[in-house]
Amino acid sequence: MENYLSLFETYDVPAAFWVNIQLSFWAAIWALAVGTVLALFRISPIPSLQWFGAAYVNIFRNTPLTIILAFGFLGLFSVMQISLASDLNLSLFRIAIVGLALYHAAFVCEAIRSGVNTVPLGQAEAARAIGLSFLPAARLIILPQAFRGAIAPLGNVLIALIKNSTVAAAGSVATESSGLMKTMIEFRSDLVIPIFLTFALGFVILVIPIGLLTTWASRKLAVAR
Amino acid sequence: MSAQQVLFDAPGPRARRNILIGNIVGVLVVLGILAWVVSALAAKGQLAGSMWAPFLESRTWEFFILPGLLNTLKAAGISIVTSVLFGLVFGVGRLSHSAPIRWFAGLVVEVLRAVPVLLMMIFFWLALGSSGAVQPQDAPLIAVVIALTLYNGSVIAELVRSGVHGLPKGQREAGMAIGLTRNQSLRTIEVPQALIAMLPALISQFVVILKDSALGFIITYPELLQFTRRLGVGEGNVIPSLFVAAAIFIAINFALSSLATRLSTLLSFRTKGRKPAAKGAIAMDAAST
């Protein structure tokens, strides 16, 4: 027990989780923005934008996240020498955020589209009947209801994003929790199970409340029909 | 809202002109982005013939891509079988008549779904490697398979459960009327039907397994990404190699996803008249790596 507690003096476990939370937070915001635009593309009347949205979703949904994040480090950072900050670690951190956001944007797009599917046909017809064209109808009538219908799937995307932020290890963000867990187990192989349980519990504590909260919110905010 | 065309009217002459203009602008913007990416790649010499030439040689495929692909398919194939078994056992467990079994299965499934697959992979890799229970060179594959099984098996257990809940109540009543016990009716009547109704969602989960097998890259399992990275470092063409690896993954997963979509329309007649549970389930956990 004393052995176990001394781990927390040597290794800063909360700091590693904080890196994952920050990665998830920024990636979630960007993924939500990009995913909403993609969803708008896919329901718009313009064929080239529909096609672009569909191609984006199919490509990013079917590529392993590990490849995307490894590409960020090996391709963008090492070969293309793209850096998003003067500080090396900050640059890798931001490249990982870009990778996470681009990957999850495809799932956000699909979640919002499933939300659009919950909006009854009559709503769009009514929007047209009062003279709204595509963008005002989408902005004022369809999307607000679609977001409320999409809370549960969006919550699932957020949960996946938090767990997937550990894959940033493939993008050489060494300070996040899966990297720290690896280091800790390598140096303290006598405590391998307690170390794993600590990190597993950390994610259970992060993820399960979000699941409960989004389930509750999706019921509470669902448009009564 | 099924017919999305209703978001905009059947276009008149003016709307048709606007859509045409929008379409041209859209094409130009997309082409502009592509041109920018291509020119950035070209500026770093990534589009030179020598970068892509290795993929025309048979030894590249023989020594790098095919062995990597084979290891990827091996890890994914084993994990698919074990995940389905795990999912069946715990899915039936969650539907069990006995409360302790139900709670235990529920707890296991909920916790395993909350833990990142990569954490489990790293844990089993290091724990198995240092314990000496397995040969050190086997530890990565075994860790990949165990981690994928625990996570995806839990998701499949939920699929089994929601599939059985989606069945009409009469199925169980009929089973009990002909003298089956609850468990017999579950095993022989309800679960097989649930699996067929859930087949599209199940195949989507296989896509997740195949994609997640690329996490093996991080724990030194020599799968496709690992081999293509080695190729890229050796030939000095990291970006082309990663593109090829991604293209192979996309091709396989796209084929599997299309199969799932085709099956869900094919199977829709079986679920006619009741809520299509399979549809929501596809979206359920698809966002996993």
XYZ file of C-alpha atoms in Angstrom:
514
model
C 0.000 0.000 0.000
C 2.776 2.379 0.931
C 4.565 1.349 -2.231
C 1.479 2.160 -4.203
C 1.011 5.568 -2.631
C 4.641 6.488 -3.230
C 3.931 6.127 -6.961
C 1.916 9.321 -6.864
C 4.886 11.229 -5.499
C 7.157 10.097 -8.326
C 4.620 10.299 -11.149
C 2.070 13.035 -11.673
C -0.998 10.999 -12.641
C -3.543 13.861 -12.446
C -1.367 15.934 -14.798
C -1.458 13.131 -17.381
C -5.249 12.958 -17.168
C -5.333 16.739 -17.490
C -3.487 16.412 -20.822
C -6.167 13.964 -22.028
C -8.918 16.296 -20.873
C -7.349 19.239 -22.686
C -6.827 17.188 -25.853
C -10.474 16.077 -25.692
C -11.791 19.553 -24.968
C -10.131 21.302 -27.917
C -10.665 18.373 -30.285
C -14.353 18.254 -29.295
C -14.865 21.936 -30.099
C -13.161 21.669 -33.494
C -14.870 18.377 -34.312
C -18.255 19.891 -33.481
C -17.594 22.900 -35.727
C -16.237 20.886 -38.668
C -18.855 18.153 -38.230
C -21.738 20.658 -38.253
C -20.465 22.236 -41.471
C -20.101 18.771 -43.022
C -23.647 17.863 -41.976
C -24.902 21.099 -43.565
C -23.007 20.163 -46.750
C -24.622 16.731 -46.792
C -28.180 18.065 -46.481
C -27.616 21.065 -48.793
C -29.044 21.184 -52.343
C -25.584 21.597 -53.879
C -24.269 18.314 -55.358
C -20.560 19.105 -55.094
C -20.878 19.869 -51.372
C -23.007 16.747 -50.788
C -20.353 14.719 -52.548
C -17.533 16.319 -50.551
C -19.334 15.645 -47.251
C -19.972 12.021 -48.148
C -16.397 11.471 -49.324
C -14.985 13.050 -46.164
C -17.133 10.891 -43.883
C -16.341 7.681 -45.744
C -12.611 8.333 -45.819
C -12.154 9.430 -42.217
C -14.603 6.927 -40.718
C -12.792 4.024 -42.343
C -9.225 5.072 -41.529
C -7.740 3.901 -38.211
C -7.208 6.831 -35.843
C -3.732 5.438 -35.174
C -2.780 6.085 -38.823
C -4.178 9.620 -38.715
C -2.248 10.491 -35.554
C 0.911 8.710 -36.732
C 0.586 10.674 -39.962
C 0.386 13.886 -37.973
C 3.706 13.101 -36.306
C 5.634 11.238 -39.037
C 4.149 13.060 -42.021
C 3.125 16.562 -41.083
C 5.663 17.163 -38.330
C 8.772 15.241 -39.414
C 8.583 15.276 -43.221
C 6.504 18.357 -44.028
C 8.022 20.237 -41.064
C 4.682 21.838 -40.250
C 4.702 23.177 -36.737
C 1.795 24.795 -34.978
C 3.817 26.402 -32.196
C 7.417 27.394 -31.537
C 7.518 24.968 -28.605
C 8.083 21.362 -29.742
C 5.709 19.710 -27.278
C 2.987 22.293 -27.802
C 3.270 21.785 -31.549
C 2.859 17.999 -31.234
C -0.042 18.558 -28.838
C -1.808 20.807 -31.377
C -1.141 18.424 -34.276
C -2.722 15.651 -32.178
C -5.756 17.901 -31.590
C -6.074 18.470 -35.347
C -5.918 14.705 -35.987
C -8.461 13.897 -33.273
C -10.778 16.669 -34.487
C -10.634 15.672 -38.166
C -11.332 12.025 -37.290
C -14.229 12.679 -34.937
C -15.765 15.348 -37.196
C -16.903 12.491 -39.465
C -18.786 10.926 -36.546
C -20.206 14.287 -35.421
C -21.509 14.772 -38.973
C -23.240 11.395 -38.879
C -24.655 12.088 -35.397
C -26.150 15.400 -36.534
C -27.534 13.747 -39.650
C -29.226 11.159 -37.435
C -30.596 14.128 -35.466
C -31.927 15.676 -38.680
C -33.710 12.393 -39.330
C -35.666 12.840 -36.082
C -37.171 16.115 -37.338
C -40.564 15.427 -38.920
C -41.028 16.210 -42.595
C -43.767 18.715 -41.808
C -41.282 21.005 -40.087
C -39.288 21.505 -43.273
C -42.492 21.884 -45.271
C -43.751 24.510 -42.832
C -40.415 26.329 -43.011
C -40.719 26.443 -46.780
C -44.364 27.483 -46.594
C -43.482 30.619 -44.637
C -40.947 31.457 -47.306
C -37.644 30.431 -45.721
C -34.940 29.286 -48.104
C -32.420 26.545 -47.325
C -30.006 28.301 -44.953
C -32.614 30.130 -42.810
C -34.743 26.952 -42.665
C -31.737 24.897 -41.598
C -30.531 27.498 -39.094
C -33.884 28.425 -37.512
C -36.020 25.292 -37.787
C -34.102 22.116 -38.591
C -30.709 22.348 -36.835
C -31.971 23.453 -33.378
C -34.295 20.455 -33.284
C -31.687 18.211 -34.868
C -29.146 19.088 -32.152
C -31.642 18.233 -29.449
C -32.362 14.946 -31.180
C -28.643 14.275 -31.616
C -27.572 14.720 -27.985
C -27.307 10.994 -27.264
C -25.198 10.118 -30.345
C -23.100 13.274 -29.836
C -22.521 12.165 -26.248
C -21.300 8.818 -27.565
C -18.893 10.608 -29.893
C -17.596 12.690 -26.966
C -17.070 9.557 -24.855
C -15.218 7.883 -27.720
C -13.148 11.046 -28.172
C -12.075 11.099 -24.525
C -11.017 7.456 -24.688
C -9.380 7.967 -28.073
C -7.311 10.861 -26.744
C -5.003 8.142 -25.346
C -4.076 7.289 -28.943
C -2.280 10.654 -29.054
C 0.620 8.484 -27.862
C 0.941 7.513 -31.542
C 1.406 11.219 -32.281
C 4.230 11.392 -29.720
C 2.261 13.309 -27.113
C 4.220 11.549 -24.392
C 2.688 13.374 -21.460
C -0.819 11.886 -21.738
C -2.067 9.029 -19.591
C -1.411 5.947 -21.758
C 2.217 7.053 -22.147
C 2.588 7.695 -18.417
C 0.979 4.334 -17.603
C 3.492 2.603 -19.881
C 6.401 4.385 -18.183
C 5.075 3.612 -14.714
C 4.581 -0.084 -15.439
C 8.029 -0.335 -16.988
C 9.662 1.117 -13.881
C 7.420 -0.544 -11.302
C 6.540 -3.918 -12.786
C 5.763 -5.195 -9.265
C 2.725 -2.902 -9.205
C 1.440 -3.556 -12.714
C -2.155 -4.363 -11.713
C -2.685 -1.451 -9.277
C -1.231 0.954 -11.844
C -3.568 -0.297 -14.566
C -6.575 -0.186 -12.239
C -5.749 3.404 -11.293
C -5.800 4.542 -14.904
C -8.810 2.403 -15.789
C -10.708 3.873 -12.834
C -9.727 7.363 -13.931
C -11.389 6.825 -17.292
C -14.433 5.183 -15.728
C -14.822 8.287 -13.546
C -14.399 10.581 -16.567
C -16.624 8.689 -18.971
C -19.565 7.230 -17.048
C -20.938 10.595 -15.764
C -20.866 11.949 -19.331
C -22.876 8.921 -20.487
C -25.426 9.409 -17.702
C -25.565 13.165 -18.286
C -26.141 12.914 -22.042
C -28.774 10.192 -21.590
C -30.553 12.428 -19.081
C -30.187 15.508 -21.305
C -31.349 13.683 -24.415
C -34.576 12.715 -22.594
C -35.021 16.100 -20.976
C -34.351 18.142 -24.109
C -35.985 15.842 -26.655
C -38.660 17.703 -28.582
C -41.973 16.223 -27.472
C -43.716 14.741 -30.469
C -37.174 13.229 -41.795
C -36.405 10.701 -44.461
C -36.667 12.660 -47.703
C -34.015 15.325 -47.237
C -34.899 16.912 -50.555
C -37.825 18.521 -48.768
C -35.451 20.930 -47.041
C -35.526 22.843 -50.300
C -38.268 23.172 -52.889
C -38.368 21.521 -56.255
C -36.093 24.206 -57.686
C -37.450 26.787 -60.091
C -35.320 28.584 -62.687
C -33.780 30.992 -60.198
C -33.055 28.328 -57.585
C -31.595 26.098 -60.298
C -29.286 28.929 -61.308
C -28.267 29.504 -57.670
C -27.631 25.797 -57.152
C -25.526 25.740 -60.311
C -23.500 28.720 -59.096
C -23.149 27.129 -55.654
C -22.103 23.887 -57.272
C -19.407 25.587 -59.354
C -18.134 27.515 -56.315
C -18.162 24.273 -54.298
C -16.193 22.401 -56.965
C -13.685 25.269 -57.175
C -13.219 25.371 -53.394
C -12.750 21.593 -53.154
C -10.333 21.624 -56.101
C -8.538 24.580 -54.506
C -8.040 22.668 -51.242
C -6.811 19.624 -53.169
C -4.451 21.754 -55.263
C -3.085 23.362 -52.106
C -2.433 19.949 -50.514
C -0.871 18.610 -53.715
C 1.377 21.649 -54.135
C 2.448 21.462 -50.484
C 3.327 17.784 -50.973
C 5.096 18.529 -54.260
C 7.094 21.344 -52.667
C 8.572 18.801 -50.255
C 9.233 16.384 -53.104
C 6.602 13.917 -51.899
C 5.071 13.436 -55.333
C 8.311 12.545 -57.105
C 8.222 9.256 -58.985
C 10.984 7.813 -56.818
C 8.719 8.203 -53.772
C 6.024 6.032 -55.290
C 8.155 3.684 -57.381
C 8.685 1.189 -54.493
C 4.989 0.328 -54.682
C 5.486 -0.970 -58.212
C 8.119 -3.442 -57.041
C 7.030 -6.898 -55.990
C 9.469 -7.049 -53.082
C 7.737 -4.103 -51.386
C 4.506 -6.056 -51.396
C 6.169 -9.361 -50.616
C 8.239 -8.175 -47.649
C 6.319 -5.230 -46.253
C 2.710 -4.762 -47.250
C 1.428 -8.313 -47.470
C 3.070 -9.553 -44.244
C 1.700 -6.474 -42.469
C -1.757 -6.957 -43.924
C -1.656 -10.633 -43.010
C -0.814 -9.796 -39.374
C -3.557 -7.167 -39.294
C -6.090 -9.660 -40.633
C -4.825 -12.324 -38.226
C -5.245 -10.109 -35.167
C -8.611 -8.802 -36.384
C -9.879 -12.256 -37.392
C -9.056 -13.892 -34.060
C -10.501 -10.892 -32.204
C -13.734 -11.018 -34.191
C -14.304 -14.671 -33.244
C -13.409 -14.177 -29.573
C -15.424 -10.928 -29.339
C -18.546 -12.632 -30.661
C -18.099 -15.456 -28.142
C -17.523 -12.965 -25.312
C -20.515 -10.937 -26.465
C -22.787 -13.961 -26.571
C -21.799 -15.110 -23.082
C -22.155 -11.673 -21.474
C -25.158 -10.660 -23.568
C -27.027 -13.754 -22.403
C -25.658 -13.047 -18.916
C -27.237 -9.599 -18.952
C -30.572 -11.178 -19.889
C -30.281 -13.856 -17.251
C -33.126 -14.708 -14.926
C -30.823 -14.629 -11.924
C -30.123 -11.161 -10.590
C -26.488 -11.705 -9.446
C -25.489 -12.996 -12.902
C -27.294 -10.066 -14.511
C -25.560 -7.525 -12.289
C -22.162 -9.101 -12.678
C -22.460 -9.177 -16.482
C -23.777 -5.606 -16.465
C -20.910 -4.348 -14.333
C -18.263 -6.072 -16.452
C -19.754 -4.754 -19.698
C -20.172 -1.179 -18.456
C -16.662 -0.944 -17.004
C -14.923 -2.525 -20.009
C -16.686 -0.119 -22.349
C -15.415 2.851 -20.352
C -11.723 1.879 -20.363
C -9.723 2.947 -23.450
C -8.685 -0.029 -25.582
C -5.133 1.285 -25.753
C -4.767 1.198 -21.943
C -5.860 -2.439 -21.882
C -3.508 -3.249 -24.738
C -0.479 -1.659 -23.053
C -1.371 -3.326 -19.751
C -1.673 -6.847 -21.174
C 1.414 -6.360 -23.329
C 3.646 -5.352 -20.411
C 2.013 -7.665 -17.866
C 2.209 -10.730 -20.097
C 5.698 -9.860 -21.269
C 7.143 -9.519 -17.776
C 5.243 -12.386 -16.173
C 6.836 -14.959 -18.482
C 3.459 -16.634 -19.016
C 3.874 -16.320 -22.774
C 6.804 -16.107 -25.148
C 7.941 -12.447 -25.318
C 7.463 -12.358 -29.101
C 3.841 -13.540 -28.712
C 2.905 -10.908 -26.107
C 1.936 -8.127 -28.575
C -0.489 -10.295 -30.566
C -2.064 -11.753 -27.425
C -2.398 -8.278 -25.888
C -4.045 -6.931 -29.057
C -6.506 -9.830 -29.141
C -7.391 -9.675 -25.430
C -7.892 -5.897 -25.439
C -9.990 -5.932 -28.604
C -12.040 -8.844 -27.251
C -12.798 -7.246 -23.901
C -13.889 -3.956 -25.437
C -15.688 -5.106 -28.575
C -17.119 -8.161 -26.823
C -18.801 -5.776 -24.383
C -20.250 -3.757 -27.240
C -21.505 -6.960 -28.885
C -23.038 -8.029 -25.555
C -25.053 -4.801 -25.655
C -26.049 -5.558 -29.245
C -27.283 -9.005 -28.211
C -29.236 -7.472 -25.354
C -30.855 -4.704 -27.391
C -31.542 -7.202 -30.190
C -33.430 -9.494 -27.842
C -35.309 -6.522 -26.386
C -36.297 -5.528 -29.917
C -37.975 -8.878 -30.586
C -41.762 -9.122 -30.307
C -42.840 -10.461 -26.929
C -44.701 -13.323 -28.593
C -41.423 -15.061 -29.427
C -40.677 -15.856 -25.804
C -44.314 -16.626 -25.037
C -44.419 -19.089 -27.935
C -41.205 -20.718 -26.717
C -42.584 -21.133 -23.214
C -45.925 -22.360 -24.579
C -44.208 -25.297 -26.263
C -42.571 -26.159 -22.962
C -39.130 -24.546 -23.210
C -37.644 -22.984 -20.110
C -36.786 -19.277 -20.192
C -33.126 -20.012 -20.802
C -33.877 -22.532 -23.537
C -36.152 -20.080 -25.292
C -33.454 -17.407 -24.976
C -30.772 -19.659 -26.443
C -32.704 -21.374 -29.205
C -35.287 -18.786 -30.253
C -34.464 -15.244 -29.171
C -30.674 -14.872 -29.439
C -30.403 -16.363 -32.959
C -33.099 -13.994 -34.215
C -31.517 -11.060 -32.411
C -28.164 -11.822 -34.046
C -29.699 -11.818 -37.513
C -31.554 -8.574 -36.849
C -28.294 -7.117 -35.491
C -26.119 -8.412 -38.316
C -25.521 -4.963 -39.872
C -24.524 -3.488 -36.507
C -22.358 -6.537 -35.858
C -20.502 -6.038 -39.144
C -20.008 -2.341 -38.309
C -18.402 -3.535 -35.091
C -16.063 -5.751 -37.126
C -14.942 -2.568 -38.912
C -14.167 -1.092 -35.488
C -12.139 -4.203 -34.602
C -10.178 -4.008 -37.845
C -9.450 -0.301 -37.324
C -8.518 -0.774 -33.672
C -6.074 -3.531 -34.576
C -3.897 -0.654 -35.838
C -3.417 0.297 -32.168
C -1.055 -2.701 -32.137
C 1.382 -0.278 -33.808
C 1.905 1.388 -30.436
C 2.744 -1.877 -28.643
C 5.138 -3.042 -31.391
C 2.776 -5.588 -32.936
C 4.026 -5.893 -36.539
C 0.775 -5.033 -38.297
C 0.194 -3.124 -41.525
C 0.950 0.333 -40.124
C 4.129 -0.919 -38.420
C 5.407 -2.560 -41.628
C 4.549 0.445 -43.807
C 6.298 2.755 -41.360
C 9.408 0.578 -41.570
C 9.142 0.662 -45.354
C 8.719 4.441 -45.275
C 11.747 4.940 -43.044
C 13.857 2.557 -45.158
C 12.913 4.070 -48.506
C 12.589 7.641 -47.242
C 8.965 7.807 -48.395
C 7.043 7.955 -45.136
C 4.083 9.939 -46.482
C 3.427 7.765 -49.559
C 3.715 4.645 -47.369
C 1.184 5.953 -44.858
C -1.151 6.882 -47.720
C -0.939 3.327 -49.087
C -1.597 1.818 -45.640
C -4.586 4.127 -45.149
C -5.922 3.282 -48.614
C -5.791 -0.453 -47.860
C -7.647 0.035 -44.564
C -10.226 2.282 -46.235
C -10.814 -0.221 -49.044
C -11.417 -3.164 -46.677
C -13.528 -1.171 -44.224
C -15.535 0.488 -46.967
C -16.352 -2.938 -48.417
C -17.427 -4.175 -44.970
C -19.516 -1.029 -44.309
C -21.246 -1.348 -47.681
C -22.022 -4.968 -46.866
C -23.561 -3.829 -43.575
C -25.697 -1.214 -45.352
C -26.827 -3.730 -48.002
C -27.674 -6.291 -45.325
C -29.691 -3.781 -43.326
C -31.923 -3.053 -46.337
C -32.110 -6.771 -47.161
C -33.061 -7.604 -43.600
C -35.490 -4.724 -43.202
C -38.399 -6.949 -44.302
C -37.746 -9.163 -41.306
C -38.040 -6.268 -38.926
C -40.967 -4.640 -40.679
C -43.680 -3.528 -38.332
C -41.419 -3.032 -35.360
C -38.844 -0.504 -34.381
C -35.622 -0.954 -36.348
C -33.376 -1.423 -33.345
C -30.398 -2.249 -35.546
C -30.327 1.226 -37.025
C -29.651 3.034 -33.768
C -27.164 0.408 -32.750
C -24.955 1.053 -35.771
C -24.373 4.597 -34.619
C -23.999 3.458 -31.019
C -20.315 2.821 -30.778
C -19.063 3.422 -34.249
C -16.872 6.305 -33.159
C -14.332 4.039 -31.564
C -10.902 4.175 -33.155
